[in-house]
Coordinates of C-alpha atoms in Angstrom, one line a residue:
X885 CA -39.0 -9.2 24.3
X886 CA -37.2 -10.4 21.2
X887 CA -35.4 -13.7 21.3
X888 CA -32.5 -14.8 19.0
X889 CA -32.7 -17.8 16.7
X890 CA -31.4 -21.1 18.2
X891 CA -27.7 -21.7 17.4
X892 CA -27.3 -18.5 15.4
X893 CA -23.6 -18.4 16.1
X894 CA -23.1 -21.9 14.7
X895 CA -25.0 -21.0 11.6
X896 CA -22.8 -17.9 11.2
X897 CA -19.7 -20.2 11.3
X898 CA -21.2 -22.4 8.6
X899 CA -22.0 -19.4 6.4
X900 CA -18.4 -18.1 6.8
X901 CA -16.9 -21.5 5.8
X902 CA -19.2 -21.6 2.8
X903 CA -18.1 -18.1 1.7
X904 CA -14.4 -19.0 2.1
X905 CA -14.7 -22.2 0.1
X906 CA -16.6 -20.4 -2.7
X907 CA -13.9 -17.7 -2.9
X908 CA -11.2 -20.4 -2.9
X909 CA -12.8 -22.2 -5.9
X910 CA -13.2 -18.9 -7.7
X911 CA -9.5 -18.1 -7.2
X912 CA -8.4 -21.5 -8.4
X913 CA -10.5 -21.5 -11.6
X914 CA -9.6 -17.9 -12.5
X915 CA -5.9 -18.7 -12.0
X916 CA -6.1 -21.7 -14.3
X917 CA -7.8 -19.7 -17.0
X918 CA -5.3 -16.8 -16.7
X919 CA -2.3 -19.2 -16.8
X920 CA -3.5 -20.8 -20.1
X921 CA -4.1 -17.4 -21.7
X922 CA -0.8 -16.0 -20.5
X923 CA 1.1 -19.1 -21.8
X924 CA -0.4 -18.6 -25.3
X925 CA 0.4 -14.9 -25.2
X926 CA 4.0 -15.6 -24.1
X927 CA 4.6 -18.0 -27.0
X928 CA 3.3 -15.5 -29.5
X929 CA 5.5 -12.7 -28.0
X930 CA 8.6 -15.0 -28.1
X931 CA 8.0 -15.8 -31.8
X932 CA 7.4 -12.2 -32.7
X933 CA 10.6 -11.1 -30.8
X934 CA 12.7 -13.7 -32.7
X935 CA 11.3 -12.4 -36.0
X936 CA 12.2 -8.8 -35.1
X937 CA 15.6 -9.6 -33.6
X938 CA 16.8 -12.2 -36.2
X939 CA 19.1 -9.7 -38.1
X940 CA 20.5 -8.1 -34.9
X941 CA 21.0 -11.6 -33.3
X942 CA 23.1 -12.7 -36.3
X943 CA 25.3 -9.6 -36.0
X944 CA 25.3 -9.7 -32.2
X945 CA 24.2 -6.1 -32.0
X946 CA 23.6 -5.7 -28.3
X947 CA 22.2 -2.1 -28.5
X948 CA 19.6 -3.0 -31.1
X949 CA 18.6 -6.1 -29.2
X950 CA 18.3 -4.0 -26.0
X951 CA 16.0 -1.5 -27.7
X952 CA 13.8 -4.4 -29.2
X953 CA 13.7 -6.3 -25.9
X954 CA 12.8 -3.1 -23.9
X955 CA 9.6 -2.8 -25.9
X956 CA 8.4 -6.2 -24.7
X957 CA 9.4 -5.6 -21.1
X958 CA 6.9 -2.7 -21.0
X959 CA 4.2 -5.3 -21.0
X960 CA 2.8 -5.8 -17.5
X961 CA 3.1 -9.6 -17.6
X962 CA 6.7 -9.7 -18.7
X963 CA 9.4 -9.6 -16.0
X964 CA 12.6 -10.6 -17.8
X965 CA 13.9 -11.3 -21.3
X966 CA 17.2 -13.2 -21.8
X967 CA 18.7 -13.2 -25.3
X968 CA 21.7 -15.6 -26.0
X969 CA 23.8 -16.3 -29.0
X970 CA 24.5 -19.7 -30.6
X971 CA 27.3 -20.3 -28.1
X972 CA 24.8 -19.9 -25.2
X973 CA 26.5 -16.7 -24.1
X974 CA 24.2 -13.9 -22.8
X975 CA 23.9 -11.0 -25.1
X976 CA 21.1 -8.9 -23.5
X977 CA 19.5 -9.5 -20.1
X978 CA 16.5 -7.1 -20.0
X979 CA 14.4 -6.8 -16.9
X980 CA 15.6 -7.1 -13.3
X981 CA 13.0 -8.8 -11.1
X982 CA 14.8 -11.3 -8.9
X983 CA 12.0 -11.3 -6.3
X984 CA 9.3 -12.1 -8.8
X985 CA 8.7 -15.7 -9.8
X986 CA 7.1 -16.8 -13.0
X987 CA 6.9 -19.2 -15.9
X988 CA 9.8 -19.0 -18.4
X989 CA 9.2 -19.7 -22.1
X990 CA 12.3 -20.5 -24.2
X991 CA 12.6 -20.9 -27.9
X992 CA 15.6 -21.3 -30.3
X993 CA 16.1 -18.7 -33.0
X994 CA 17.1 -20.1 -36.4
X995 CA 17.9 -18.7 -39.8
X996 CA 17.1 -21.4 -42.2
X997 CA 18.7 -24.5 -40.8
X998 CA 21.4 -22.6 -38.8
X999 CA 20.9 -21.9 -35.1
X1000 CA 21.7 -18.2 -34.4
X1001 CA 20.7 -18.0 -30.7
X1002 CA 17.8 -18.4 -28.2
X1003 CA 15.3 -16.2 -26.4
X1004 CA 13.9 -16.9 -22.9
X1005 CA 10.9 -14.8 -21.7
X1006 CA 9.7 -14.9 -18.1
X1007 CA 6.1 -14.1 -17.3
X1008 CA 5.1 -12.9 -13.9
X1009 CA 2.9 -15.1 -11.7
X1010 CA -0.5 -13.6 -10.9
X1011 CA -1.0 -13.4 -7.2
X1012 CA -4.1 -14.5 -5.4
X1013 CA -4.7 -10.9 -4.2
X1014 CA -4.7 -9.6 -7.8
X1015 CA -7.3 -12.3 -8.8
X1016 CA -9.5 -11.3 -5.9
X1017 CA -9.1 -7.6 -6.9
X1018 CA -10.1 -8.5 -10.4
X1019 CA -13.2 -10.4 -9.2
X1020 CA -14.2 -8.0 -6.5
X1021 CA -17.8 -7.6 -7.7
X1022 CA -18.4 -11.3 -7.5
X1023 CA -16.6 -11.6 -4.1
X1024 CA -18.6 -8.7 -2.6
X1025 CA -21.8 -10.0 -4.0
X1026 CA -21.2 -13.4 -2.6
X1027 CA -20.4 -11.9 0.8
X1028 CA -23.6 -9.9 0.8
X1029 CA -25.6 -12.9 -0.2
X1030 CA -24.2 -15.0 2.7
X1031 CA -24.8 -12.1 5.1
X1032 CA -28.4 -11.9 3.9
X1033 CA -28.9 -15.6 4.4
X1034 CA -27.6 -15.3 8.0
X1035 CA -30.0 -12.4 8.7
X1036 CA -32.9 -14.3 7.2
X1037 CA -32.1 -17.3 9.3
X1038 CA -32.0 -15.1 12.4
X1039 CA -35.4 -13.6 11.5
X1040 CA -37.2 -16.7 10.4
X1041 CA -35.9 -19.2 13.0
X1042 CA -36.8 -17.1 16.0
X1043 CA -39.2 -18.8 18.4
X1044 CA -42.9 -17.9 18.1
X1045 CA -45.1 -16.8 20.9
X1046 CA -46.7 -20.2 21.2
X1047 CA -43.2 -21.8 21.5
X1048 CA -42.2 -19.3 24.1
X1049 CA -45.4 -19.9 26.1
X1050 CA -45.0 -23.6 25.9
X1051 CA -41.3 -23.3 27.1
X1052 CA -42.3 -21.0 29.9
X1053 CA -45.0 -23.5 31.0
X1054 CA -42.5 -26.3 31.0
X1055 CA -40.1 -24.3 33.1
X1056 CA -42.8 -23.3 35.5
X1057 CA -43.8 -27.0 36.0
X1058 CA -40.2 -27.9 36.5
X1059 CA -39.8 -25.4 39.3
X1060 CA -43.1 -26.3 40.9
X1061 CA -42.0 -29.9 40.9
X1062 CA -38.6 -29.1 42.5
X1063 CA -40.2 -26.9 45.2
X1064 CA -42.8 -29.6 45.9
X1065 CA -40.1 -32.1 46.5
X1066 CA -38.3 -29.7 48.9
X1067 CA -41.5 -28.9 50.7
X1068 CA -42.4 -32.6 51.0
X1069 CA -39.0 -33.4 52.5
X1070 CA -39.4 -30.5 55.0
X1071 CA -42.9 -31.6 55.8
X1072 CA -41.9 -35.2 56.5
X1073 CA -39.1 -34.0 58.9
X1074 CA -41.5 -31.7 60.7
X1075 CA -44.1 -34.5 61.1
X1076 CA -41.5 -36.9 62.4
X1077 CA -40.2 -34.3 64.9
X1078 CA -43.8 -33.6 66.0
X1079 CA -44.5 -37.3 66.4
X1080 CA -41.4 -37.7 68.5
X1081 CA -42.4 -34.7 70.7
X1082 CA -45.9 -36.1 71.1
X1083 CA -44.7 -39.5 72.1
X1084 CA -42.3 -38.0 74.6
X1085 CA -44.6 -35.3 76.1
X1086 CA -48.0 -36.6 75.1
X1087 CA -49.3 -33.3 74.0
X1088 CA -52.5 -33.0 72.1
X1089 CA -52.2 -34.1 68.4
X1090 CA -51.7 -31.3 66.0
X1091 CA -54.8 -30.4 64.0
X1092 CA -54.9 -30.5 60.2
X1093 CA -54.9 -26.7 60.0
X1094 CA -51.7 -26.5 61.9
X1095 CA -50.0 -29.0 59.6
X1096 CA -51.1 -26.8 56.6
X1097 CA -49.6 -23.8 58.3
X1098 CA -46.3 -25.6 58.8
X1099 CA -46.1 -26.6 55.1
X1100 CA -46.9 -23.0 54.1
X1101 CA -44.2 -21.6 56.3
X1102 CA -41.6 -24.1 55.0
X1103 CA -42.5 -23.2 51.4
X1104 CA -42.2 -19.4 52.2
X1105 CA -38.8 -20.1 53.8
X1106 CA -37.5 -21.9 50.7
X1107 CA -38.8 -19.3 48.3
X1108 CA -37.2 -16.5 50.4
X1109 CA -33.9 -18.3 50.2
X1110 CA -34.2 -18.4 46.4
X1111 CA -35.0 -14.7 46.2
X1112 CA -32.0 -13.8 48.4
X1113 CA -29.7 -15.9 46.2
X1114 CA -30.9 -14.1 43.1
X1115 CA -30.4 -10.6 44.7
X1116 CA -26.9 -11.5 45.8
X1117 CA -26.1 -12.7 42.2
X1118 CA -27.4 -9.4 40.7
X1119 CA -25.4 -7.3 43.2
X1120 CA -22.1 -9.1 42.3
X1121 CA -22.8 -8.6 38.6
X1122 CA -23.3 -4.8 39.2
X1123 CA -20.1 -4.6 41.1
X1124 CA -18.2 -6.3 38.3
X1125 CA -19.7 -4.0 35.7
X1126 CA -18.8 -1.0 37.8
X1127 CA -15.2 -2.2 38.2
X1128 CA -14.9 -2.8 34.4
X1129 CA -16.3 0.7 33.7
X1130 CA -13.8 2.3 35.9
X1131 CA -11.0 0.4 34.1
X1132 CA -12.4 1.5 30.8
X1133 CA -12.5 5.0 32.0
X1134 CA -8.9 4.8 33.1
X1135 CA -8.0 3.4 29.6
X1136 CA -9.8 6.3 28.0
X1137 CA -7.9 8.7 30.1
X1138 CA -4.7 7.1 29.2
X1139 CA -5.5 7.1 25.5
X1140 CA -6.4 10.8 25.9
X1141 CA -3.0 11.5 27.3
X1142 CA -1.4 9.6 24.4
X1143 CA -3.3 11.7 21.9
X1144 CA -2.1 14.8 23.7
X1145 CA 1.4 13.6 23.4
X1146 CA 1.0 12.9 19.7
X1147 CA -0.4 16.3 19.2
X1148 CA 2.5 17.9 21.0
X1149 CA 5.0 16.0 19.0
X1150 CA 3.3 16.9 15.8
X1151 CA 3.3 20.5 16.7
X1152 CA 7.0 20.4 17.6
X1153 CA 7.8 18.8 14.2
X1154 CA 5.8 21.4 12.4
X1155 CA 7.6 24.2 14.3
X1156 CA 11.0 22.8 13.5
X1157 CA 9.9 22.5 9.9
X1158 CA 9.0 26.2 9.9
X1159 CA 12.3 27.1 11.4
X1160 CA 14.3 25.2 8.8
X1161 CA 12.2 26.8 6.0
X1162 CA 13.2 30.3 7.0
X1163 CA 17.0 30.0 6.3
X1164 CA 18.5 32.1 3.4
X1165 CA 19.4 30.7 0.0
X1166 CA 22.9 31.6 -1.0
X1167 CA 23.9 28.4 -2.8
X1168 CA 21.9 26.0 -4.8
X1169 CA 22.9 22.5 -6.0
X1170 CA 21.6 21.1 -9.3
X1171 CA 21.7 17.3 -9.6
X1172 CA 21.2 15.4 -12.8
X1173 CA 20.6 11.6 -12.5
X1174 CA 20.2 9.1 -15.3
X1175 CA 16.8 7.2 -15.3
X1176 CA 18.4 3.8 -15.8
X1177 CA 15.7 1.2 -14.8
X1178 CA 17.6 -1.8 -16.1
X1179 CA 21.2 -0.7 -15.2
X1180 CA 22.1 -0.6 -18.8
X1181 CA 24.9 1.9 -18.2
X1182 CA 26.8 -0.5 -16.0
X1183 CA 26.6 -3.2 -18.7
X1184 CA 27.8 -0.9 -21.5
X1185 CA 31.3 -1.3 -22.7
X1186 CA 33.8 1.4 -21.7
X1187 CA 34.4 2.3 -25.4
X1188 CA 30.7 3.4 -25.6
X1189 CA 30.1 4.5 -22.0
X1190 CA 33.0 7.0 -21.7
X1191 CA 32.2 9.0 -24.9
X1192 CA 28.5 9.2 -23.9
X1193 CA 29.4 10.5 -20.4
X1194 CA 31.8 13.0 -22.1
X1195 CA 28.9 14.2 -24.3
X1196 CA 26.6 14.7 -21.3
X1197 CA 29.4 16.6 -19.5
X1198 CA 29.9 18.9 -22.4
X1199 CA 26.2 19.6 -22.8
X1200 CA 25.8 20.4 -19.1
X1201 CA 28.8 22.8 -18.9
X1202 CA 27.7 24.6 -22.1
X1203 CA 24.2 24.9 -20.7
X1204 CA 25.6 26.5 -17.5
X1205 CA 27.7 28.9 -19.5
X1206 CA 24.9 30.0 -21.9
X1207 CA 22.3 30.2 -19.2
X1208 CA 24.3 32.5 -16.8
X1209 CA 24.6 35.0 -19.7
X1210 CA 20.9 35.9 -19.2
X1211 CA 20.4 39.4 -17.7
X1212 CA 17.7 37.9 -15.4
X1213 CA 20.4 35.8 -13.6
X1214 CA 22.9 38.6 -13.2
X1215 CA 25.0 38.0 -10.1
X1216 CA 24.8 34.1 -10.2
X1217 CA 28.0 32.1 -10.9
X1218 CA 29.0 28.5 -10.9
X1219 CA 31.4 27.2 -8.2
X1220 CA 32.4 24.0 -10.1
X1221 CA 32.3 22.3 -13.4
X1222 CA 30.1 19.3 -13.9
X1223 CA 31.6 15.9 -14.5
X1224 CA 29.2 13.1 -15.4
X1225 CA 29.7 9.6 -13.9
X1226 CA 27.5 6.5 -13.7
X1227 CA 25.5 8.2 -10.9
X1228 CA 25.1 11.5 -12.8
X1229 CA 26.5 14.9 -12.1
X1230 CA 25.9 18.1 -10.1
X1231 CA 26.9 21.7 -10.1
X1232 CA 26.7 24.3 -7.3
X1233 CA 25.5 27.9 -8.1
X1234 CA 26.1 30.7 -5.7
X1235 CA 24.7 34.3 -5.4
X1236 CA 27.4 37.0 -5.6
X1237 CA 25.1 39.6 -4.1
X1238 CA 21.8 39.8 -2.2
X1239 CA 19.8 40.6 -5.4
X1240 CA 20.9 37.5 -7.4
X1241 CA 18.2 35.0 -8.1
X1242 CA 20.2 31.8 -7.5
X1243 CA 17.2 29.6 -6.8
X1244 CA 15.6 30.6 -10.1
X1245 CA 18.9 30.0 -11.9
X1246 CA 19.0 26.4 -10.4
X1247 CA 15.5 25.6 -11.5
X1248 CA 16.1 27.0 -15.0
X1249 CA 19.4 25.1 -15.4
X1250 CA 17.8 21.8 -14.4
X1251 CA 14.9 22.3 -16.8
X1252 CA 17.3 23.4 -19.6
X1253 CA 19.3 20.2 -19.3
X1254 CA 16.2 18.1 -19.3
X1255 CA 15.2 19.7 -22.6
X1256 CA 18.6 19.2 -24.1
X1257 CA 18.8 15.6 -22.9
X1258 CA 15.4 14.9 -24.4
X1259 CA 16.5 15.9 -27.8
X1260 CA 19.8 14.0 -27.6
X1261 CA 18.0 10.9 -26.3
X1262 CA 15.4 10.9 -29.0
X1263 CA 18.1 11.4 -31.7
X1264 CA 20.3 8.6 -30.4
X1265 CA 17.3 6.2 -30.2
X1266 CA 16.4 7.1 -33.8
X1267 CA 20.0 6.2 -34.9
X1268 CA 19.9 3.0 -32.8
X1269 CA 22.6 4.3 -30.4
X1270 CA 22.7 4.1 -26.7
X1271 CA 21.2 6.9 -24.6
X1272 CA 19.3 7.3 -21.3
X1273 CA 16.6 9.7 -20.1
X1274 CA 17.4 11.9 -17.2
X1275 CA 15.7 13.4 -14.1
X1276 CA 16.8 16.4 -12.1
X1277 CA 16.7 17.9 -8.6
X1278 CA 17.3 21.4 -7.3
X1279 CA 17.9 22.1 -3.6
X1280 CA 19.9 24.4 -1.3
X1281 CA 23.2 23.0 -0.2
X1282 CA 21.9 22.0 3.2
X1283 CA 19.3 19.6 1.7
X1284 CA 21.4 18.2 -1.2
X1285 CA 21.7 14.7 0.5
X1286 CA 17.9 14.6 1.0
X1287 CA 17.4 15.5 -2.7
X1288 CA 19.7 12.6 -3.7
X1289 CA 17.5 10.2 -1.8
X1290 CA 14.3 11.7 -3.2
X1291 CA 15.6 11.3 -6.8
X1292 CA 16.4 7.7 -6.1
X1293 CA 13.1 6.9 -4.3
X1294 CA 10.4 8.9 -6.1
X1295 CA 12.0 10.6 -9.1
X1296 CA 10.5 9.7 -12.5
X1297 CA 11.7 10.1 -16.0
X1298 CA 12.0 13.7 -17.3
X1299 CA 10.9 15.0 -13.9
X1300 CA 12.3 18.0 -12.0
X1301 CA 12.1 17.9 -8.2
X1302 CA 12.5 21.1 -6.1
X1303 CA 13.4 21.2 -2.4
X1304 CA 14.0 24.8 -1.3
X1305 CA 13.2 27.0 1.7
X1306 CA 10.6 29.7 1.6
X1307 CA 13.1 32.4 0.3
X1308 CA 13.9 30.2 -2.7
X1309 CA 10.3 29.4 -3.4
X1310 CA 9.5 33.1 -3.5
X1311 CA 12.2 33.6 -6.2
X1312 CA 10.6 31.1 -8.5
X1313 CA 6.9 31.7 -7.7
X1314 CA 6.5 34.5 -10.3
X1315 CA 8.0 32.4 -13.1
X1316 CA 7.1 28.7 -12.7
X1317 CA 4.3 26.6 -11.4
X1318 CA 4.8 23.6 -9.1
X1319 CA 2.6 20.9 -7.4
X1320 CA 3.1 18.8 -4.3
X1321 CA 3.7 15.1 -4.1
X1322 CA 0.6 13.0 -3.7
X1323 CA 0.5 10.9 -0.4
X1324 CA 3.9 11.9 1.0
X1325 CA 5.4 9.5 3.5
X1326 CA 8.3 11.5 4.9
X1327 CA 9.0 15.1 5.9
X1328 CA 11.1 15.8 2.8
X1329 CA 8.5 14.3 0.5
X1330 CA 5.9 16.7 2.1
X1331 CA 8.2 19.7 1.5
X1332 CA 9.3 18.7 -2.0
X1333 CA 7.6 20.2 -5.1
X1334 CA 7.5 19.1 -8.7
X1335 CA 8.0 21.4 -11.7
X1336 CA 4.7 21.8 -13.4
X1337 CA 5.4 24.5 -16.1
X1338 CA 6.5 28.1 -16.5
X1339 CA 5.2 31.3 -18.0
X1340 CA 5.6 32.2 -21.6
X1341 CA 8.7 34.4 -21.1
X1342 CA 10.5 31.7 -19.1
X1343 CA 9.8 29.0 -21.6
X1344 CA 11.0 31.3 -24.4
X1345 CA 14.2 32.1 -22.6
X1346 CA 14.9 28.4 -22.1
X1347 CA 14.1 27.6 -25.7
X1348 CA 16.6 30.3 -26.9
X1349 CA 19.3 29.0 -24.6
X1350 CA 18.7 25.5 -25.7
X1351 CA 19.0 26.4 -29.4
X1352 CA 22.2 28.3 -28.6
X1353 CA 23.7 25.3 -26.9
X1354 CA 22.7 23.0 -29.7
X1355 CA 24.2 25.3 -32.3
X1356 CA 27.5 25.3 -30.4
X1357 CA 27.4 21.5 -30.3
X1358 CA 26.8 21.3 -34.1
X1359 CA 29.6 23.7 -34.8
X1360 CA 32.0 21.6 -32.8

């Protein structure tokens, strides 16, 4: 029989406390080192930002300052940049992270002896979890080392056979001593009772052999009582274990019923998903949304925002007109004209007959506008003018609201999301390729697809239509 080391649980608690203290010291020292390095990096970035933005800061060119500041907010440690003029008025607030705390580094921008403004840069605090994730080899190695120490203690501190034999001998002597005391008290009572009987009745004195028999019978009686007590204890333990086992079995049966319920509900959800996927596709809604991470469109003056939205509206409507001239999309027409606002624009395409490929037309239109917006965006940035990237979504009219939420939650820059029933997916399957969303969390995310490319003829058609729209734009 194998025995555990003495106080092995207490030693485990000591090992755990040692591991926690060592991890805490590691986090504190690493945090101090990273804070010093980040402070130096922040001061260098502020100085470099002032050098690049000095001319724009003198002219109070907000657009140029936004473009320059956005390059610095792409750094992982930078959460916010605030540029002010010499009157302490905010020119450009870049970065919107109110829930993140950090250290702010401020510096005054000068041109010679004249103060032209100031720049404040906020660096994100490094969380303790990130530090532990960075130092995971050391943490895991330390944990394994402490676990090894605990196992070695449990193996080396086990009692040897000599110690076990000595302990057994001591226990045996203790029991013998206790039984001897009990037997001696019983023997004295018997002797006194026998003496009283002899004095009263004057029987013959008991022989020495009779006295030994009495002591032996008393000892057997006491040992028998001990054995009975032990057997009763074991029976009670077995009854308790049996009762606990029945409770566990009941719990298992209940958990089995829960699993069955979950399976049934999952099957019902899958069946309803299949039913919704079998509806026909007569109308398709194409939604275009600006990818505005820093809400720059809201901060833009109306004299600049309204012409930009008008340009986007004109591009979108011309794209619809030129695309629907394609013979491949015969029988598809637009039900409305797009009108861009701060939240984007949308257009509804309908099928005039059963052979019209309205789903394919919606996907082609969305991809066409993304191609046009890419060119316009790059050209505006090159000329230091305001422009925003875009993202698009295509869905049937029944799931347009779900597509709006998907564009807001998971949509990325220059990305095309597709949420169509099976009939719509069949229309586009021979022309484009899609892929599913990794690790979806909702039903709509599971059914949504992402545009992944098209065949050569499709890309060539889109390129021709794009060139035709751009030529019309240049003529106007």
